[in-house]
Every structure is written in structure tokens, then in C-alpha cells.
Short mmCIF file of C-alpha atoms in Angstrom, two decimals:
data_model
loop_
_atom_site.label_atom_id
_atom_site.label_comp_id
_atom_site.label_asym_id
_atom_site.label_seq_id
_atom_site.Cartn_x
_atom_site.Cartn_y
_atom_site.Cartn_z
CA MET A 1 -109.87 133.77 203.18
CA ARG A 2 -110.01 136.07 206.19
CA LEU A 3 -108.14 134.13 208.89
CA PHE A 4 -106.87 134.28 212.45
CA ALA A 5 -105.14 131.89 214.84
CA ALA A 6 -107.06 131.29 218.06
CA VAL A 7 -107.59 129.40 221.26
CA LEU A 8 -111.20 128.26 221.51
CA PRO A 9 -112.53 127.76 225.04
CA PRO A 10 -114.29 124.43 225.64
CA GLU A 11 -118.09 124.24 225.77
CA ALA A 12 -118.12 124.05 229.58
CA ALA A 13 -116.16 127.33 229.86
CA VAL A 14 -118.44 129.01 227.32
CA ALA A 15 -121.53 127.83 229.20
CA GLU A 16 -120.13 129.10 232.49
CA LEU A 17 -119.40 132.52 231.00
CA ALA A 18 -122.80 132.58 229.28
CA ARG A 19 -124.53 132.19 232.66
CA ALA A 20 -122.60 135.19 234.00
CA VAL A 21 -123.29 137.29 230.90
CA ASP A 22 -127.00 136.43 230.98
CA GLY A 23 -127.21 138.39 234.23
CA VAL A 24 -126.03 141.62 232.57
CA HIS A 25 -127.16 141.15 228.96
CA ASP A 26 -129.33 143.95 227.59
CA ASP A 27 -130.00 145.71 224.29
CA ARG A 28 -127.76 148.73 224.87
CA LEU A 29 -124.74 146.77 223.58
CA THR A 30 -124.26 144.48 220.61
CA TRP A 31 -123.33 141.15 222.18
CA THR A 32 -121.10 138.71 220.35
CA ALA A 33 -122.48 135.30 219.51
CA ARG A 34 -121.40 132.65 221.99
CA ALA A 35 -120.51 130.26 219.20
CA GLY A 36 -117.82 132.75 218.19
CA TRP A 37 -116.20 133.32 221.57
CA HIS A 38 -112.45 132.87 221.23
CA PHE A 39 -109.04 134.27 222.13
CA THR A 40 -107.49 135.66 218.95
CA LEU A 41 -103.76 134.94 218.94
CA ALA A 42 -102.80 136.41 215.57
CA PHE A 43 -105.16 138.18 213.18
CA MET A 44 -104.04 137.63 209.59
CA GLY A 45 -106.79 139.25 207.55
CA GLU A 46 -107.13 138.13 203.95
CA VAL A 47 -104.73 135.26 203.21
CA ARG A 48 -104.02 134.12 199.66
CA ASP A 49 -104.69 130.45 198.86
CA ASP A 50 -101.12 129.88 197.68
CA VAL A 51 -99.83 130.80 201.18
CA LEU A 52 -102.04 128.28 203.02
CA PRO A 53 -99.80 125.18 202.75
CA GLU A 54 -96.82 127.02 204.24
CA LEU A 55 -99.04 128.68 206.86
CA HIS A 56 -100.43 125.29 207.90
CA THR A 57 -96.91 123.83 208.17
CA ARG A 58 -95.68 126.71 210.28
CA LEU A 59 -98.72 126.78 212.59
CA GLU A 60 -98.38 123.03 213.07
CA ARG A 61 -94.75 123.60 214.06
CA ALA A 62 -95.79 126.36 216.50
CA ALA A 63 -98.33 124.03 218.11
CA HIS A 64 -95.83 121.20 218.27
CA ARG A 65 -93.34 123.44 220.12
CA THR A 66 -95.91 124.51 222.73
CA PRO A 67 -96.89 122.28 225.65
CA PRO A 68 -100.54 122.26 226.82
CA PHE A 69 -101.23 124.74 229.61
CA PRO A 70 -104.02 125.68 232.05
CA LEU A 71 -106.19 128.73 231.46
CA ARG A 72 -109.46 130.09 232.77
CA LEU A 73 -111.77 132.94 231.90
CA HIS A 74 -111.28 135.70 234.43
CA GLY A 75 -112.57 139.18 235.20
CA CYS A 76 -113.34 141.70 232.50
CA GLY A 77 -112.06 144.84 230.87
CA HIS A 78 -112.68 147.23 228.02
CA PHE A 79 -111.01 148.89 225.07
CA GLY A 80 -111.97 152.54 225.24
CA ASP A 81 -115.71 153.04 225.42
CA ARG A 82 -116.44 150.62 222.58
CA ALA A 83 -115.59 147.01 223.54
CA LEU A 84 -116.31 144.93 226.62
CA TRP A 85 -114.26 141.75 227.12
CA VAL A 86 -113.50 138.97 229.55
CA GLY A 87 -109.86 138.24 230.27
CA ALA A 88 -107.82 135.18 231.09
CA ALA A 89 -105.84 133.88 234.04
CA GLY A 90 -103.56 130.90 234.43
CA GLU A 91 -100.46 130.34 232.35
CA LEU A 92 -100.58 133.70 230.58
CA PRO A 93 -96.88 133.52 229.61
CA ALA A 94 -97.66 130.30 227.71
CA LEU A 95 -100.65 131.94 226.01
CA ARG A 96 -98.51 134.94 225.04
CA MET A 97 -95.80 132.62 223.71
CA LEU A 98 -98.37 130.76 221.60
CA ALA A 99 -99.62 134.12 220.26
CA GLU A 100 -96.05 135.14 219.37
CA ARG A 101 -95.43 131.80 217.67
CA ALA A 102 -98.66 132.08 215.66
CA ASP A 103 -97.75 135.63 214.61
CA ALA A 104 -94.23 134.53 213.60
CA ALA A 105 -95.63 131.53 211.72
CA ALA A 106 -97.89 133.80 209.67
CA ARG A 107 -95.08 136.27 208.92
CA ARG A 108 -92.68 133.49 207.86
CA ALA A 109 -95.37 131.97 205.65
CA GLY A 110 -95.66 135.27 203.80
CA VAL A 111 -98.78 136.73 205.41
CA PRO A 112 -98.47 140.52 205.69
CA MET A 113 -99.13 141.17 209.38
CA ASP A 114 -99.91 144.41 211.20
CA GLN A 115 -97.24 145.91 213.38
CA HIS A 116 -96.50 143.60 216.30
CA ARG A 117 -97.74 144.80 219.70
CA ARG A 118 -97.93 143.24 223.14
CA TYR A 119 -100.60 140.57 223.27
CA THR A 120 -103.57 141.30 225.54
CA PRO A 121 -105.56 138.09 226.09
CA HIS A 122 -109.25 138.86 225.77
CA LEU A 123 -112.50 137.39 224.56
CA THR A 124 -114.81 140.09 223.18
CA LEU A 125 -118.26 139.98 224.77
CA ALA A 126 -119.96 143.09 223.41
CA ARG A 127 -119.49 146.31 221.50
CA SER A 128 -121.02 149.71 222.02
CA HIS A 129 -121.86 151.79 218.99
CA SER A 130 -122.27 154.91 221.08
CA ALA A 131 -119.84 156.55 223.47
CA SER A 132 -122.87 157.54 225.52
CA THR A 133 -123.48 153.92 226.58
CA PRO A 134 -121.53 153.54 229.82
CA LEU A 135 -119.59 150.30 230.19
CA ARG A 136 -119.06 150.73 233.95
CA PRO A 137 -122.23 148.81 234.99
CA TYR A 138 -121.13 145.79 232.92
CA LEU A 139 -117.55 146.01 234.17
CA ASP A 140 -118.77 146.12 237.77
CA ALA A 141 -121.16 143.21 237.26
CA LEU A 142 -118.51 140.95 235.68
CA ALA A 143 -115.44 142.12 237.64
CA ASP A 144 -115.44 139.10 239.97
CA PHE A 145 -116.09 136.50 237.28
CA GLU A 146 -113.84 133.45 237.76
CA GLY A 147 -114.17 130.59 235.34
CA THR A 148 -113.16 127.00 235.98
CA PRO A 149 -109.67 126.18 234.66
CA TRP A 150 -109.31 124.07 231.55
CA GLN A 151 -106.33 122.75 229.60
CA VAL A 152 -105.46 124.58 226.39
CA ASP A 153 -104.39 121.75 224.11
CA THR A 154 -105.18 123.01 220.59
CA LEU A 155 -104.16 125.82 218.25
CA SER A 156 -106.92 126.62 215.75
CA LEU A 157 -106.90 128.43 212.43
CA VAL A 158 -110.29 130.11 212.07
CA ARG A 159 -111.98 131.65 209.06
CA SER A 160 -114.07 134.76 209.61
CA ASN A 161 -117.02 135.04 207.26
CA LEU A 162 -118.10 138.66 207.35
CA PRO A 163 -121.79 139.60 207.28
CA VAL A 164 -123.16 140.02 203.78
CA SER A 165 -126.90 140.51 204.24
CA GLY A 166 -126.74 144.13 205.34
CA VAL A 167 -129.09 143.33 208.22
CA PRO A 168 -128.22 145.55 211.22
CA GLY A 169 -126.67 143.52 214.03
CA GLU A 170 -125.62 140.62 211.81
CA GLN A 171 -122.35 139.17 213.08
CA PRO A 172 -119.45 137.37 211.46
CA ARG A 173 -119.60 133.58 211.36
CA TYR A 174 -116.51 131.66 212.36
CA GLU A 175 -115.44 128.26 211.14
CA THR A 176 -112.38 126.30 212.19
CA VAL A 177 -110.32 125.60 209.07
CA ARG A 178 -107.62 123.48 210.73
CA SER A 179 -106.42 122.73 214.23
CA TRP A 180 -103.27 121.23 215.70
CA PRO A 181 -102.67 119.65 219.09
CA LEU A 182 -100.21 121.35 221.39
CA ALA A 183 -97.35 118.97 222.05
CA GLY A 184 -94.36 120.81 223.54
#
């Protein structure tokens, strides 16, 4: 299974962001499906079935060690000229700690992880398939976006089902495999 650990924003936060994005949405970018909006904490890639029990145990432990914390969707940014994202505000140190714990849980469970780098909280909104599509108009339009705070109280393990139809624009489908309450 292709897996990642994530924080999933509640429906109200997704709806609030969707209203803001609707004002800038056009066909020059490939927009991510709202049902898949999430903050990836630790991307694991393909995970063998025999590793799952230990991974579940360690992610549960990571969630248990982390108290719930406030977060909100906030502002926007980009990675190069290819990806447009919305950021986060609130208890970012707690979000970063949860990301580090999820990454460590995967490593200790035997999941080969990419080289560790500083966590940048982001929720991908759209991708450009051409460097000639300027992101500046989108960045300007969403720069002042401030979502309503919510309480992060769950760590989720999500499966990414990659597109298989070959239809241009088809996106991955995400399904929550397991989730654990934050307890701290």
C-alpha cells in the first residue's frame, strides 16, 4: 500500500477554503480534489503488509504522546513554479512535532523513509504543468486567506490510490486506513 500520515482538516475548514478557492479557480492549473485536502506529515510510499502491525502500534504511540492543538488554514505559498498551496497557522510547533513523531514511527517500524528535512506545513491546492503559467495571480488572490481555527485531535494513516485509467487530469483517491486520537 502507498501510505502517508496526515492531519485531515474538518469539513467546515475545507468548505471555508473551498469558497476562497472558488474565487480564483480556473483551467490553467490542475486543482486538487477537495476530498483529498490534507496536511501530509510523513510520506511513506509503498509499505509492505508485514510492516503494518508495527507501523500501527508506533503511530498510535505517536498520537498518544501528542496533545490536541489548535490550527487554522492560513495564507498561501508555492513550491517553485509548479505547486500552489495553502499554509497553516496556530500551534505549528505541535504540528511539526507530530510530523517528526510520525516520521520516526515509520522509520522504527521498518519503513524506508526519504532523507529527513524540515517540515513545511502545506495543503496542496493546485499544480501547474507549465512553467509559463504564472502563480502570482493566485498567490495574490489567496494571500490574505484566514481560516477559522479548529482543534487537531486525530492522526490519520491514509492510503493513496494512484490513477490507473490513463485519463488526463485523473487524480489519486485517498482513503483513511486507520486513525488515532491525540491524547498527550
